[in-house]
Structures are given as C-alpha cells and as structure tokens.
Coordinates of C-alpha atoms in Angstrom, one line a residue:
X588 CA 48.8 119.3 133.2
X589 CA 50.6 116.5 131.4
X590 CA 53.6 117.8 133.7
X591 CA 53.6 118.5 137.7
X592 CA 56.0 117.0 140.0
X593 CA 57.0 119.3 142.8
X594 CA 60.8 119.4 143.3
X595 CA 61.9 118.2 146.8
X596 CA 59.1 117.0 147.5
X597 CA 58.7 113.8 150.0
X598 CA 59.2 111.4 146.8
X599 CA 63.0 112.4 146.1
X600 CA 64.4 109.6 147.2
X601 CA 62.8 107.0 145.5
X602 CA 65.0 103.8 144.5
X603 CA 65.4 105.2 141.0
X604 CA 66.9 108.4 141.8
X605 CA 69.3 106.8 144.6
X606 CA 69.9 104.1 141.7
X607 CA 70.5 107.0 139.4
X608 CA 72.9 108.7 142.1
X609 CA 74.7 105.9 142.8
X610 CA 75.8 105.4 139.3
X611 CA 76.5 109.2 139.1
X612 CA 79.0 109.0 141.8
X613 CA 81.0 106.6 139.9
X614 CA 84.3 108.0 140.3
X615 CA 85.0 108.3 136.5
X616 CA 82.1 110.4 135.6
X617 CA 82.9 113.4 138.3
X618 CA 79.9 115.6 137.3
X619 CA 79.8 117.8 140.1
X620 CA 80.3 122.1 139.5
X621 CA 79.6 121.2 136.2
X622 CA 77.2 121.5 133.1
X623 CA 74.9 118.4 132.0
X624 CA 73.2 118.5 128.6
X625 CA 70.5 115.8 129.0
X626 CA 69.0 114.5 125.2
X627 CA 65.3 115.1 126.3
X628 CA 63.0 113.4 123.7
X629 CA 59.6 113.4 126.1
X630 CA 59.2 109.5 125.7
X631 CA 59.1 108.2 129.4
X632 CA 62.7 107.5 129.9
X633 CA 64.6 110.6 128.8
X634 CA 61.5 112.6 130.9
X635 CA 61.6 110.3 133.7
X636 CA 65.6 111.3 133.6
X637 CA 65.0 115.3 133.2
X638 CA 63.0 115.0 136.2
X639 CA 64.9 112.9 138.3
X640 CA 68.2 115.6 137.3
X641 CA 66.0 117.9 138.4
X642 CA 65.5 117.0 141.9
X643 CA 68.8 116.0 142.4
X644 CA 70.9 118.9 140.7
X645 CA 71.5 121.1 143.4
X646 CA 72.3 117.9 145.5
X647 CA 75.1 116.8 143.1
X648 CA 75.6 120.8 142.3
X649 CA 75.4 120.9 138.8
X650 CA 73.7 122.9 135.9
X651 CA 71.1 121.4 133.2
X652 CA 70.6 122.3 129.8
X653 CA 67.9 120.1 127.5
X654 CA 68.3 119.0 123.8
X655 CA 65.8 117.9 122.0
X656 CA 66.6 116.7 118.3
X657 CA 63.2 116.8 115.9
X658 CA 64.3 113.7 113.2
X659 CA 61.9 115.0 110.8
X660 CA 60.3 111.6 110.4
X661 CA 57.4 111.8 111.9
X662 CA 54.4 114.7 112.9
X663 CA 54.1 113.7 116.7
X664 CA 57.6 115.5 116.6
X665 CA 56.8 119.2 116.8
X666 CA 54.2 118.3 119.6
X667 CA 57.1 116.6 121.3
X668 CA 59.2 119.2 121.0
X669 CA 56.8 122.1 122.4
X670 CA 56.1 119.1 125.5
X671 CA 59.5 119.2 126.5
X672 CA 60.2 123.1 125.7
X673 CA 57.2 123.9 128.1
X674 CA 59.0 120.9 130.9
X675 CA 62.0 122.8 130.4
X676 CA 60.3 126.5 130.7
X677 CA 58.4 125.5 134.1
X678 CA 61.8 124.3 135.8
X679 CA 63.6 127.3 134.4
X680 CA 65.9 125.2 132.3
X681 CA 67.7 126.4 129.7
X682 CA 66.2 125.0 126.1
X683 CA 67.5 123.6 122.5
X684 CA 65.5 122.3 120.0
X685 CA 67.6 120.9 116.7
X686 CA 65.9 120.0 113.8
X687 CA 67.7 117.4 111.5
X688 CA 67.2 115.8 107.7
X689 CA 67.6 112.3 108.7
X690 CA 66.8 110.8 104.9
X691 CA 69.3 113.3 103.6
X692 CA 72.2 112.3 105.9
X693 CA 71.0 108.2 105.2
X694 CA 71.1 109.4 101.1
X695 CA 74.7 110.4 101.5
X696 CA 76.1 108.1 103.9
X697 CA 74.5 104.8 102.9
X698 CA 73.4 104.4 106.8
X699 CA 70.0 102.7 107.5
X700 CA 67.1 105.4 109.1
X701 CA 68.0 104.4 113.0
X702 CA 71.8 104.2 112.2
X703 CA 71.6 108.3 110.2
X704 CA 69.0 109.3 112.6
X705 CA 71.1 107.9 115.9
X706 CA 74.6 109.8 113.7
X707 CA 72.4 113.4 113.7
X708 CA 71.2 113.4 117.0
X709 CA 74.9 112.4 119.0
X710 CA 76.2 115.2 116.2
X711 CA 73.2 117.5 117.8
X712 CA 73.5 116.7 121.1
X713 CA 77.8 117.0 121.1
X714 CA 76.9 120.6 119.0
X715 CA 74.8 121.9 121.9
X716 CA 77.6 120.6 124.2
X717 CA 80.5 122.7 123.2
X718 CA 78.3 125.5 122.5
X719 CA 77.5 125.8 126.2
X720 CA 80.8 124.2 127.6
X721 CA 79.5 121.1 128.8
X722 CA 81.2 118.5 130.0
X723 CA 78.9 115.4 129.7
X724 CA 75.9 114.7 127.7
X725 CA 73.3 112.0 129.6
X726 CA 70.8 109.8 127.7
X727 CA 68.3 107.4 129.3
X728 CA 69.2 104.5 127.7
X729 CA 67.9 101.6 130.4
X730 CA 68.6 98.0 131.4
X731 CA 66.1 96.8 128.6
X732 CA 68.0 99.3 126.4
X733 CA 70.9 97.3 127.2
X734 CA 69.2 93.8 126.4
X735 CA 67.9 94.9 123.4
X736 CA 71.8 96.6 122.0
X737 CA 73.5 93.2 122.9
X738 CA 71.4 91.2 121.2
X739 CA 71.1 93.3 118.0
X740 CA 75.2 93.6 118.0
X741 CA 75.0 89.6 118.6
X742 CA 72.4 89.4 114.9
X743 CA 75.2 91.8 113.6
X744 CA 78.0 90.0 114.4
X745 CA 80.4 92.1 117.0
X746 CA 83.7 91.7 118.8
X747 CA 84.0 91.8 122.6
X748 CA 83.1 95.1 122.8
X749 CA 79.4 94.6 121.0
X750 CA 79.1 91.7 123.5
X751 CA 80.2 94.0 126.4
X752 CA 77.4 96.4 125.2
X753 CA 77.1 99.5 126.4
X754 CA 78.7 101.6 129.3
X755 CA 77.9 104.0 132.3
X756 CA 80.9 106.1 130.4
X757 CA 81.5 106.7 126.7
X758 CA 83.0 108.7 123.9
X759 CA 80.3 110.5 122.2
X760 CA 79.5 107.8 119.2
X761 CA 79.9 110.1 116.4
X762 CA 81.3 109.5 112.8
X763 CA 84.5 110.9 111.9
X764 CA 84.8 113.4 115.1
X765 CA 87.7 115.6 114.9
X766 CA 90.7 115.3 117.4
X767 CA 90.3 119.4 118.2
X768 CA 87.0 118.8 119.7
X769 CA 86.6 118.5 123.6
X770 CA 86.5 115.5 125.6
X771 CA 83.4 115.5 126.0
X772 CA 81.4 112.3 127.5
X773 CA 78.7 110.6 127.1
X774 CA 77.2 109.0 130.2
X775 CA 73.9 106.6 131.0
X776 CA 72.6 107.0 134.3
X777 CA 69.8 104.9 134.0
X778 CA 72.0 101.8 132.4
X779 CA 71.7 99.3 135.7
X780 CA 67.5 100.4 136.2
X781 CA 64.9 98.7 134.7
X782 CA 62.2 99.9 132.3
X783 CA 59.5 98.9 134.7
X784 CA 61.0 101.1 137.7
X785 CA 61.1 104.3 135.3
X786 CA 56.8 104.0 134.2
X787 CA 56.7 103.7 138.4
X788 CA 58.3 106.6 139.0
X789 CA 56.6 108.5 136.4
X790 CA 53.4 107.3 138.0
X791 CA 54.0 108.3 141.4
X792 CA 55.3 111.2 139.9
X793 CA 52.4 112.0 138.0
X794 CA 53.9 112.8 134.7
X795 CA 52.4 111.3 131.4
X796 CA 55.6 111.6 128.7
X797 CA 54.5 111.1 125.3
X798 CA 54.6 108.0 123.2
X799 CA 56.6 107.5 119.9
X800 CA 54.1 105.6 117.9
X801 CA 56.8 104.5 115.5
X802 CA 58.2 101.8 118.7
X803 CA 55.3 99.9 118.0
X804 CA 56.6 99.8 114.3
X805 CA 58.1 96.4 113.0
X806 CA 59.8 98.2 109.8
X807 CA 62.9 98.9 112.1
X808 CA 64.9 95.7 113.5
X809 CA 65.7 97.2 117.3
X810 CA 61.9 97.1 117.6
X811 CA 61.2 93.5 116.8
X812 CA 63.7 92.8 118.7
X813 CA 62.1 94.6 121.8
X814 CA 59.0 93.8 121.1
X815 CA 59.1 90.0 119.8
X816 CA 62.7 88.6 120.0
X817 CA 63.3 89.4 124.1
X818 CA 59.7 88.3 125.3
X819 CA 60.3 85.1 123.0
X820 CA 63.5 84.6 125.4
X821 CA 61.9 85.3 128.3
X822 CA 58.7 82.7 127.3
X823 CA 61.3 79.9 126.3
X824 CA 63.1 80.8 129.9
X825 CA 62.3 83.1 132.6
X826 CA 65.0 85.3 133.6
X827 CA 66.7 85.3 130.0
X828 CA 67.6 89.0 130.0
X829 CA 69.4 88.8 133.4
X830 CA 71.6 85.7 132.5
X831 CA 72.5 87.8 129.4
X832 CA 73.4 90.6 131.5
X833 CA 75.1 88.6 133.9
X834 CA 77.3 87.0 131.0
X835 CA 77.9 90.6 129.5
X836 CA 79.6 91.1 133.1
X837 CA 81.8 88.3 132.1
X838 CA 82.9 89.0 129.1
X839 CA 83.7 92.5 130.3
X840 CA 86.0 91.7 133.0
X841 CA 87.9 89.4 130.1
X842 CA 87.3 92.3 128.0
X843 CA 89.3 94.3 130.3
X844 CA 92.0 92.1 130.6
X845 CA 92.7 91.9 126.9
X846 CA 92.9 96.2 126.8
X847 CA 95.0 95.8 130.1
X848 CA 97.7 93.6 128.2
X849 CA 97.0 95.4 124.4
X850 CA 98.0 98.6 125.8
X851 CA 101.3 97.3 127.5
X852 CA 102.0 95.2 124.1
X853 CA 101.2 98.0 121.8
X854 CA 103.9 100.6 123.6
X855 CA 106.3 98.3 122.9
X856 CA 105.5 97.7 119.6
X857 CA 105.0 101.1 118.4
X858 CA 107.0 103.5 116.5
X859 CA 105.1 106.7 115.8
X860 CA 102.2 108.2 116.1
X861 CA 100.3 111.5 115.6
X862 CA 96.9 112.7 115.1
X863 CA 95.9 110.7 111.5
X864 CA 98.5 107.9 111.8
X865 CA 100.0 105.0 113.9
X866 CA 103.2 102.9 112.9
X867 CA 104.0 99.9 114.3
X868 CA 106.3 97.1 114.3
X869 CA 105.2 94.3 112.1
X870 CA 107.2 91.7 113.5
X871 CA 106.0 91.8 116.6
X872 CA 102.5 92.5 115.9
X873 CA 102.2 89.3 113.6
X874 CA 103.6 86.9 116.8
X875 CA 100.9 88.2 118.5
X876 CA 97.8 86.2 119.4
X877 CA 94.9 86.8 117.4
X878 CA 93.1 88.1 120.4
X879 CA 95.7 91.0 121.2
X880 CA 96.4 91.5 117.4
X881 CA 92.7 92.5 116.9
X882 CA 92.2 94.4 121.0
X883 CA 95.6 96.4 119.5
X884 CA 93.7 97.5 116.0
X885 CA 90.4 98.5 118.0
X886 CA 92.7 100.9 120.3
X887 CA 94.4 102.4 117.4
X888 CA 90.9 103.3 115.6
X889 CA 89.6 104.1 118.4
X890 CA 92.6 106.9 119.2
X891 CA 92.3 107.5 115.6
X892 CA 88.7 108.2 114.9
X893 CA 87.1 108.8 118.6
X894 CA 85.4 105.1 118.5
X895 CA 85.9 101.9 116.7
X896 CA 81.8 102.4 115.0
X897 CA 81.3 101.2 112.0
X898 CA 84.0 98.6 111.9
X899 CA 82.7 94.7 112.2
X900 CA 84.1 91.8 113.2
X901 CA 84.9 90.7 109.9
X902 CA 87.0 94.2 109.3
X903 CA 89.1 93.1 112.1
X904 CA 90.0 89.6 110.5
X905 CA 90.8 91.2 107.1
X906 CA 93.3 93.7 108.8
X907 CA 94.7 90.8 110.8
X908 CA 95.5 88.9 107.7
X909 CA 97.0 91.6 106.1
X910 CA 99.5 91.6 109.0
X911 CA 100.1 87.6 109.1
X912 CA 100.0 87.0 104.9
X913 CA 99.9 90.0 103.3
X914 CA 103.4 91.3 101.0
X915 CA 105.0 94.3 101.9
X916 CA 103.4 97.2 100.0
X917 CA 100.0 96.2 100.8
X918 CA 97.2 98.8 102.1
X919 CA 93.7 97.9 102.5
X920 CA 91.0 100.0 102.7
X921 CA 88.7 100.4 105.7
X922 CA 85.0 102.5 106.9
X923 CA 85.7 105.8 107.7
X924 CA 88.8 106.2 105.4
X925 CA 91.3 104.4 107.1
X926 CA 94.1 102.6 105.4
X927 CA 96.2 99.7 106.9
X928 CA 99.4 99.1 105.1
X929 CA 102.1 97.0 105.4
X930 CA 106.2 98.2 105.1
X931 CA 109.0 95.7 105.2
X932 CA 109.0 95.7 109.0
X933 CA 106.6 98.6 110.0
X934 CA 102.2 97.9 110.1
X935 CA 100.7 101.5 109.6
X936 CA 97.2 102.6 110.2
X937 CA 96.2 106.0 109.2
X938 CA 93.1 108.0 107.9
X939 CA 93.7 108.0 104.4
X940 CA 96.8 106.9 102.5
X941 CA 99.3 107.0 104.5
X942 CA 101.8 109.9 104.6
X943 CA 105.5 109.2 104.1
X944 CA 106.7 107.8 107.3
X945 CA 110.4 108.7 106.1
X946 CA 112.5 112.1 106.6
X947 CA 112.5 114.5 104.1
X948 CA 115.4 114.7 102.4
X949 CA 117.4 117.6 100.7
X950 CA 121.0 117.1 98.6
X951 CA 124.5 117.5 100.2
X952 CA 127.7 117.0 99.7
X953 CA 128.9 114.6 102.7
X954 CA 131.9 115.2 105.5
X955 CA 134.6 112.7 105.6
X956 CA 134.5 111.8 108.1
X957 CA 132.0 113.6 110.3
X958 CA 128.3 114.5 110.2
X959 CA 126.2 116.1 107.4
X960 CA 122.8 117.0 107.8
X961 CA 120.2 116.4 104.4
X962 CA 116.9 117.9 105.0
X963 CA 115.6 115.4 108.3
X964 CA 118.6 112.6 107.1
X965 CA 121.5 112.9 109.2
X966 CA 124.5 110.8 108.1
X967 CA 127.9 109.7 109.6
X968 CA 131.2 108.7 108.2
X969 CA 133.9 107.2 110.1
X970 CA 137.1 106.0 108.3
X971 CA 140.0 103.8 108.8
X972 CA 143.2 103.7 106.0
X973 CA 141.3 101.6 104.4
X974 CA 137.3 101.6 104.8
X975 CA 134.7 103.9 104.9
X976 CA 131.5 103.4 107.0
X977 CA 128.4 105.4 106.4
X978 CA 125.5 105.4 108.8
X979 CA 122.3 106.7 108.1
X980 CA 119.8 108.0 110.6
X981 CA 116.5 110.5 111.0
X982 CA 117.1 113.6 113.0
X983 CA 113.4 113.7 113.5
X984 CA 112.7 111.3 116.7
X985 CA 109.4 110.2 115.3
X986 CA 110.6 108.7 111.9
X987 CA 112.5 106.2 112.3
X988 CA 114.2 104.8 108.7
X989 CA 115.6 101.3 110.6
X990 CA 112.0 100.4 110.9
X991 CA 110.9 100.9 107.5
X992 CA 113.4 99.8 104.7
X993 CA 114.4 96.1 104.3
X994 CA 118.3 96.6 104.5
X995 CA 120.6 98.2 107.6
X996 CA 121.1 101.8 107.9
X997 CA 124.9 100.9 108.0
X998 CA 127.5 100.4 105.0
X999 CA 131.4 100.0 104.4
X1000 CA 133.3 100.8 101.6
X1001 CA 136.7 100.7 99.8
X1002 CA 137.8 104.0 101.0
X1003 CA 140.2 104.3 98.5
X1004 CA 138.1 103.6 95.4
X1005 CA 136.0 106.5 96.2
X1006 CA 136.2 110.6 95.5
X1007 CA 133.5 113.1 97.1
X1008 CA 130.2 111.6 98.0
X1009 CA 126.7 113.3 97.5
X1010 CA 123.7 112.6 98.9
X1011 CA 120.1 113.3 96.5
X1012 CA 116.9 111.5 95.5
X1013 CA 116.4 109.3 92.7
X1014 CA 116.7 110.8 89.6
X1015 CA 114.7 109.1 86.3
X1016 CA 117.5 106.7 84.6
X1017 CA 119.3 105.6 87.9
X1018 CA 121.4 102.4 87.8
X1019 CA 123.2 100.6 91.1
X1020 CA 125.9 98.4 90.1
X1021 CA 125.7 95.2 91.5
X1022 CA 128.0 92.0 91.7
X1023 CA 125.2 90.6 89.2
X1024 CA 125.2 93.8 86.9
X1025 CA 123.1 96.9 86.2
X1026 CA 120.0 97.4 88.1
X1027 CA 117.6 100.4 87.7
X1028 CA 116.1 102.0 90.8
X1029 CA 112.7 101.8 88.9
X1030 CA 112.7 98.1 89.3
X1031 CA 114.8 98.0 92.6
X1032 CA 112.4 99.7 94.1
X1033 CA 109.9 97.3 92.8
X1034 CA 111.6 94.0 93.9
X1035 CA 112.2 95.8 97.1
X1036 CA 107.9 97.1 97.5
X1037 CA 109.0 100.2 98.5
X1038 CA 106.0 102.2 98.7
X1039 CA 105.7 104.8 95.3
X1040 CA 105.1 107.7 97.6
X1041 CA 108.5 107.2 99.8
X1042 CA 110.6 106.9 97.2
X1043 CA 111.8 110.2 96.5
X1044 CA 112.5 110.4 100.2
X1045 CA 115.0 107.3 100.2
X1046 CA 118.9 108.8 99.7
X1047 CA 120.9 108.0 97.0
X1048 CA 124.8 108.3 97.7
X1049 CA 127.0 108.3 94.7
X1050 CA 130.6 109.4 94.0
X1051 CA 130.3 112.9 92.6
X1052 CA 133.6 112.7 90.4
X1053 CA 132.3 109.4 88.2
X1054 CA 128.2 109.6 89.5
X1055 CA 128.2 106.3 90.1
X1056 CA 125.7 105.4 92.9
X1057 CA 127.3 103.5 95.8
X1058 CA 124.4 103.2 98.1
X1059 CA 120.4 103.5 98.0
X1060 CA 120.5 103.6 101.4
X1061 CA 118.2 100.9 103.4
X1062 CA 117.9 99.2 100.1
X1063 CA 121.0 98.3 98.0
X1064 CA 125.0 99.3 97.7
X1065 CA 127.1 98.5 94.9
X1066 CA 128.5 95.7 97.0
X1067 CA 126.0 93.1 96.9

C-alpha cells in the first residue's frame, strides 16, 4: 500500500506536527469547530499535510474535506487524482476532484502556464470552500516554498510585500474576486518547516506520495530557481536561505509599520468609499512620503479587489506620479480594470471609470431665503437688504462637492439685481457672463478639467425672469 499510517499511533507527536500545531494556534487563524478544505495534490507536502490534519483533527476539533484540482497538463494527473481519492476514502474524508483548462484560461488572460494554472486551482479550491461552508483553505507551501517565492518576486521586481513573501494567513489570491463572497482564508501550516522534515515524516510514516515529473522541468522559471538558483546560493555561502529568511523578518516588521501609519493617514485623507471606489484627498496624499503614498494605493486595491496581485512595482510609481504631476482630469489605467483619476482636489481609485462622485441633481426653483432641495443638492439662501448668499452642499453624506470642484460652495450677490432663481444642468449653448465677457460652459468646463461625465451633475443657477446664469456652482459666477 502506497498509503498506511495508523492514526494515533505512538508517532503523532513528531516535531512536524507540534511545528504544524503551533502555527495553527496562532491566534488569527482560530480553526477550531470548524471546516478545513486542504488542496491535496499527492506530491509529498500536501500528503505529508493531509496526514498530519488527520491525526490532529479531532485534537484541534475540526472537520476535513480534500480538493484536488487535475490542471490538465499532464497524464500522471488522473493517477494522482485516484491516489489521493483512495487517501481520502480510507480516512473517511469527504472528496473533490476539479478538473480545469489551464491553456484555455492562459489564452484568455494572457497569464503564463504557472501564473493560469496557480489562478484555477485558488478559484477551485475557494469554489469547493463555499460550497461546503468552510472557513479556511490550507496548502503546504514550506520554508523552501518560501525561499524559492522571495526570490522569484525579487527577479520580478516587487514592493515590500513580495519581499515580505508569503504569510501563515492570507486572502485567497484570486483574480477579480467579488466583494459578496465569504471571508474565507487561506492559511500555510507548514510555512516555518523545512522540506527535509516533511520527506522524514513521510518516511517514518511510511507513505510514498507521488512525484510531479514536470518539477524536474527547466521550461518553468520557479523550477530553475529551486533547482539551480538556491543551491548556487547555498554553494557560494552556506546558510544563504536562512539569512534571506531572517532579512524577510526584517523587512516585515518595517513592513508593518508602514500599514500601521498608511491606515491612520489614509482615514484622514479619505472622502468616500464603497464597494468599486475610493476618493481621496489629493492634497494631502501628494505631501505624503513616497513610501506611505504607495502602502496607501496597495490598501485601497487590496479593499478593492481582495489582493493587490497582478500589480508591480513599477504600477505603483506610475500611480504615484499621477498624484504628484499629473493635471486634473487625468485617469490612468491599471491590471484588473482599475482606474486612478485625478479631480481638482480629490485622487479616485475605482474598478473601471469612475462613477460620478457628485449628487444627482434635479431642477427647482430656489427659496429666498431658506432651503431647497434639487435631487441630492441641497442649497441655502440667506439675505441681508442688500446681498444674497447661496451655499451649496450634498444631502448625501458620502459625496462631498467641496472636495471635488476647484471653486467654494459659497457665493454673494447683488440682491437687488436679481428676480427668481432656478437651479438645472447645463443646457447646450450656455454662456456665464464674466468681468472679461462671454464664456461658454463647453469651454469653462474645459479650462476648469471638469470630468465629461460630472458635468450634467454640476448646478447651474440663473435668474429665471432674464435666464442669465449667475452661478455654475463650484466653478464660476458672473462676478469674476
């Protein structure tokens, strides 16, 4: 039998599975009375990690269900499949196998094989975890596993958080996941153990996992890099692998810093915020340092989006110019369809274009003095015997007009020059008066780069006796 270790047996507590409880005791993972979906693929890691589960689940009282995702790249994976079905029927575990068209999904997406077939199997494995109502999904990635991600994210070029490499505790790392999906996590129990104490424990456990020839295979990068790059390190200088880890510990406690302080900064900063998009205020952002500017941008995408994957280094700098040179009206595309664009004094990131940040607005004739309501504007007259003073303002708490058009909410006028005032959009032939002369609303809006989709949201106040217009509010009045 390829398969047959005895389950509390005198072997349970072996230093991989008190390794392996100790990290599932960290207090943010909280596993306990729950369901565990473990991605079972039979190599020795992910089996070495089904068994160990298996002798401790009742400890840490828990329930297991086993995922294994065929790739459909190679042969060896429908007997890898049956080997871990038959693992699974002997303990009594509860099964799924999920075949997948990696070369489709890499056709339509313009991934590379490991990046579509590593998309497809955290899309499988999350599937399979709602369906049962799991609460975390474990994969076996190792200590060497950790090596080998740091350095490839290092050949990539990464942030802090590629340098950090990976965690105990994740978000599930999948493409585009929708906000109405459960918090599910993705945890590594066997991050802090070493590759050479899981073939150990599979020996004295006497289980033979299979062996994925296509490791051994120097057409995929992660592989050199296992196989030539990492023992080139350790032949130049002994120990290599654990001064890298040792530095990622560094860099993580600074890591941690920066989030600490980019989370304070970015409550101040911000304006609103929903599911698809985040408004901020450009001012402050752009005083920023560099650091916080870009540890803001990777919290935003990362509330946006469920992870910051697929965005580089170099996509943080092009967003952080865009705040400290680019002109107002500006929006940048991004991976994963999200837009940065830049208002007079707001910074918005969304997925997509952005919508209209400004209240809707519907025609009224307005109190003097008093309040009038106009679809989501609300606006205030006070007079004197000689002035009028309009104030404009949102009645909607999240949009915030002050924060988005270049001029004051606030304007005063000759009282007595003026008859009954009406609020409405822009209208095609609008003129302002100015000091200067005639101005259309066309080009004002221009000079102004107000956005082309807010524009029919901006009010436009004008004396309903004569229709002259007195106020574009947040942009222009007749008096300047």
């Amino acid at each position: 039998m390829p398969f047959n270790p005895k389950i509390n047996n005198t072997d349970s507590s072996t230093l991989l599975e008190s390794a392996l409880l100790k990290n599932l005791q960290d207090p943010n993972i909280q596993i306990q009375d729950s369901i565990l979906v473990l991605g079972v693929s039979g190599g020795p890691d992910s089996t070495a990690l089904l068994s160990s589960m298996a002798e401790l689940k009742s400890e840490l009282n828990i329930s297991i269900r086993v995922v294994y995702v065929d790739h459909g790249l190679r042969y060896e994976s429908i007997e890898e499949g049956k080997y871990v079905s038959a693992i699974c029927a002997n303990w009594d575990i509860p099964f799924r196998s999920i075949k997948v068209d990696t070369l489709d999904h890499q056709a339509n997406t313009g991934l590379s094989i490991e990046e579509a077939a590593r998309d497809l199997r955290y899309s499988s494995l999350l599937d399979a975890a709602i369906s049962w109502g799991a609460q975390h999904i474990a994969v076996a990635h190792t200590l060497d596993d950790q090596v080998e991600t740091i350095m490839m994210n290092i050949l990539r070029g990464t942030s802090l958080n590629g340098l950090g490499g990976m965690h105990l505790i994740s978000p599930v790392p999948i493409k585009g996941k929708k906000k109405s999906e459960p918090d599910i996590k993705l945890i590594r129990p066997f991050l802090t153990i070493k590759k050479d104490s899981v073939l150990k424990y599979l020996e004295l456990k006497n289980i033979h996992p299979k062996i994925d020839s296509s490791n051994s295979s120097s057409q995929f990068s992660r592989n050199r890099v296992r196989n030539e790059l990492i023992p080139l390190m350790e032949d130049i200088r002994l120990g290599s692998s654990n001064s890298i880890i040792r530095a990622t510990k560094s860099l993580r406690t600074i890591n941690s810093f920066l989030k600490q302080e980019s989370t304070q900064k970015l409550t101040s900063i911000l304006i609103s915020r929903n599911n698809d998009q985040v408004s901020l205020n450009r001012i402050s952002l752009r005083n920023y340092h560099l650091a916080l500017q870009i540890k803001i941008l990777q919290n935003i995408v990362a509330s946006l989006l469920g992870s910051t994957e697929g965005f580089s280094y170099k996509n943080w700098i092009h967003i952080t110019n865009l705040i400290l040179k680019g002109s107002t009206g500006k929006s940048i595309p991004l991976p994963h369809n999200i837009f940065c664009t830049l208002t007079a004094k707001t910074f918005i990131v969304s997925i997509g274009s952005p919508e209209c940040p400004l209240p809707r607005l519907s025609p009224a004739e307005l109190n003097k003095p008093g309040n009038t309501h106009a679809g989501e504007w609300l606006f205030n007259i006070e007079e004197t015997n000689t002035t009028m003073t309009i104030t404009g303002s949102s009645r909607i708490k999240e949009k915030s007009p002050e924060y988005l058009l270049p001029r004051e909410m606030i304007a005063t006028f000759d009282k007595n020059k003026l008859g009954k005032l009406k609020v409405r959009s822009r209208a095609n032939g609008d003129r302002i008066n100015l000091n200067y002369g005639t101005k259309k609303l066309k080009t004002l809006f221009i000079d102004s780069h107000i956005p082309r989709g807010w524009r029919n949201n901006i009010p436009v106040i004008y004396d309903s006796l004569t229709g002259e217009i007195i106020w574009v509010v947040g942009v222009k009045t007749i008096n300047d």
